[in-house]
C-alpha atoms as one frame of an Amber mdcrd trajectory, in Angstrom:
protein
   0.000   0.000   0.000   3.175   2.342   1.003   4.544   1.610  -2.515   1.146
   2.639  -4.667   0.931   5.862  -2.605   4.522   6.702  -3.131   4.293   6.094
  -6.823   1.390   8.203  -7.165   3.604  10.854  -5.390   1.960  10.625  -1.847
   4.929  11.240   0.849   3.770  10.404   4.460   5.226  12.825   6.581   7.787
  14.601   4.315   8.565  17.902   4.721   8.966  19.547   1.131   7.291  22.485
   0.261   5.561  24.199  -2.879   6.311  27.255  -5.159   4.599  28.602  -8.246
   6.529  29.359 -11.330   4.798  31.561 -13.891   6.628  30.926 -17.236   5.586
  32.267 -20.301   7.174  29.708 -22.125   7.735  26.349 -21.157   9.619  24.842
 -23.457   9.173  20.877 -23.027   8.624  21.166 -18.924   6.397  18.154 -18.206
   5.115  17.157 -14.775   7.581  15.276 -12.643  10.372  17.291 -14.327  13.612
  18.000 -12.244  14.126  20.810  -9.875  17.326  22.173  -9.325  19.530  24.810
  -6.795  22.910  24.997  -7.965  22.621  22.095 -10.004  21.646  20.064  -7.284
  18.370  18.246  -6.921  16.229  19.749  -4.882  12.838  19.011  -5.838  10.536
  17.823  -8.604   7.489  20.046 -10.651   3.812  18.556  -9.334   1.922  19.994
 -12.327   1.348  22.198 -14.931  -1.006  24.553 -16.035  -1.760  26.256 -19.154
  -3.633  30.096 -19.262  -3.979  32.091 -21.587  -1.268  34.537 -19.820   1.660
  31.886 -18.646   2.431  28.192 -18.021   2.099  27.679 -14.702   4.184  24.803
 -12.812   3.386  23.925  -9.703   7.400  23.407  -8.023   7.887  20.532  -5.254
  10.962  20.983  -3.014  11.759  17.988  -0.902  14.514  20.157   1.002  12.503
  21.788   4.116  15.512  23.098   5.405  16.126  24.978   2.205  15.938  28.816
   3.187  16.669  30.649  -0.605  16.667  35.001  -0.223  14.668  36.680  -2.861
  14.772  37.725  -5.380  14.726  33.927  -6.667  13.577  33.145 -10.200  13.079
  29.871 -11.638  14.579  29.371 -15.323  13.318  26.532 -17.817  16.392  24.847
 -19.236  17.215  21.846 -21.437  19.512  19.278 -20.482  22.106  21.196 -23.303
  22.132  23.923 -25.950  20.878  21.159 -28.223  17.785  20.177 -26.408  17.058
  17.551 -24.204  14.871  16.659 -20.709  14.011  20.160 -19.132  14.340  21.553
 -15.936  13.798  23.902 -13.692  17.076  26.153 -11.944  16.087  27.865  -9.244
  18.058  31.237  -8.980  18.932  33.096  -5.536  20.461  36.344  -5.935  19.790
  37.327  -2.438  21.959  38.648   0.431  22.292  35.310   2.093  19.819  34.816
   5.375  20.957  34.063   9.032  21.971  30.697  10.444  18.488  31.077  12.518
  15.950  32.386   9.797  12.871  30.409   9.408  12.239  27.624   7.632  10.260
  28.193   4.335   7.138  25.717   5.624   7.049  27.802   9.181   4.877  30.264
  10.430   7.602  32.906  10.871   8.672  32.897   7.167   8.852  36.064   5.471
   8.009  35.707   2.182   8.960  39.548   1.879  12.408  38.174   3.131  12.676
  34.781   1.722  11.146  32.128  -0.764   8.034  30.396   1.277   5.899  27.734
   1.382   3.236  28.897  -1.329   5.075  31.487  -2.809   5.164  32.669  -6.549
   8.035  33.381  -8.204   9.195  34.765 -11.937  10.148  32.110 -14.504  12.272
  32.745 -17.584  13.690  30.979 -20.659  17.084  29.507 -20.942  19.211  29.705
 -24.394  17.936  26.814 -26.918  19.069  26.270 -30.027  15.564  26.887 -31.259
  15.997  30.534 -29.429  19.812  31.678 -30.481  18.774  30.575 -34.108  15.826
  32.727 -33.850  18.021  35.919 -32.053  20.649  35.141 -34.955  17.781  35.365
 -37.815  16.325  38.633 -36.091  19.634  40.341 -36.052  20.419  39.613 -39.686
  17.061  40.916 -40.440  17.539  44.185 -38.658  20.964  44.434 -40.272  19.469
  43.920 -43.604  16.651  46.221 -43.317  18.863  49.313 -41.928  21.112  48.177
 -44.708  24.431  48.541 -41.981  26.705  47.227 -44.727  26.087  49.891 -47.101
  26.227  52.151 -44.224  29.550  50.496 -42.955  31.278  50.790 -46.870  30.073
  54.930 -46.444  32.027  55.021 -43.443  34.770  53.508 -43.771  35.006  55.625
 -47.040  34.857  58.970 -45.339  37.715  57.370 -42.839  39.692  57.386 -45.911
  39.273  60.605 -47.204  39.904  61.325 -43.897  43.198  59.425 -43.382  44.192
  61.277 -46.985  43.673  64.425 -46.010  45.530  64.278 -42.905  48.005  62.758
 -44.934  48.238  65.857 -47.292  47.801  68.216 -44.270  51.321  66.287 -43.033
  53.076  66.830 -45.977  52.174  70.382 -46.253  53.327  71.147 -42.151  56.546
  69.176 -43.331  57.259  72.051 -46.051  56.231  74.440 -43.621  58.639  73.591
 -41.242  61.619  72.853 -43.603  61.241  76.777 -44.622  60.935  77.894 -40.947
  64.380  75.731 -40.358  66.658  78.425 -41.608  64.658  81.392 -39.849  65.185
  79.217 -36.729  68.758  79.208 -37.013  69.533  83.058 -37.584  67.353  83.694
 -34.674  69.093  81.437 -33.010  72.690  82.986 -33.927  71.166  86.464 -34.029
  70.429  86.022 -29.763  74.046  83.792 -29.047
């Protein structure tokens, strides 16, 4: 009897916890998908649920003592670039809480402070292949459309003319200077 409730995902007395992850892409996360912290385990997602503003995945943590400051997002990933099972990362970027703070299934636990029992946090998208193809295709469009090559040619062009006038301007100073040289000199003898 133990073993058909644990299947079904019934834990007796465990002490894990639940978070909300609001996603608005999912990107192949199934129920019973991994959780991670750091690339550790830490949990498993329950369910999801599809409206018409965001997945929703309902986010298991079998660590009770797990005590993660906000702000903590939760980021859909594949196993690799190229695809594969996904995942869920939790993220902390939080000032790390005291030794003695709550933990996140307690009555004390400030979900202003830290992530709680119940709480809902911000999901996001991982790099895909699928998505850096896409960014790559978007770029070249933009590229093409504001035409940044022709614009490129027209300025390296006017460096150029630049460069060549400078050049000329050089030359010229040179000439200048090679008159001034013998000036120099009988001012120079003129005040020994």
């Amino acid at each position: 009897a133990s073993t058909a409730l644990w299947m079904r995902g019934v834990r007796l007395g465990a002490s894990y916890w639940t978070v909300t992850a609001r996603f608005s892409d999912a990107a192949g996360l199934a129920a019973r998908s991994p959780v991670t912290y750091r690339g550790i385990l830490v949990g498993s997602v329950r369910s999801i649920a599809v409206t018409p503003e965001a997945v929703v995945a309902e986010l298991e943590i079998d660590k009770g003592d797990l005590r993660l400051p906000l702000p903590v997002t939760a980021t859909v990933a594949s196993a690799s670039l190229l695809g594969g099972d996904a995942q869920v990362a939790l993220v902390s970027q939080g000032t790390p809480l005291a030794k003695d703070a709550p933990l996140p299934r307690a009555g004390g636990c400030r979900a202003d402070q830290q992530l709680c029992n119940g709480s809902t946090v911000m999901g996001r998208e991982a790099a895909s292949l699928a998505s850096v193809t896409e960014t790559m295709q978007d770029l070249l469009a933009q590229a093409q459309k504001e035409r940044v090559i022709p614009h490129m040619a027209t300025s390296l062009e006017q460096i150029d003319a630049t460069a060549k006038q400078f050049q000329v301007l050089t030359v010229q100073l040179q000439d200048e200077l090679a008159k001034a040289v013998p000036v120099i000199r009988n001012l120079e003898a003129a005040t020994a």
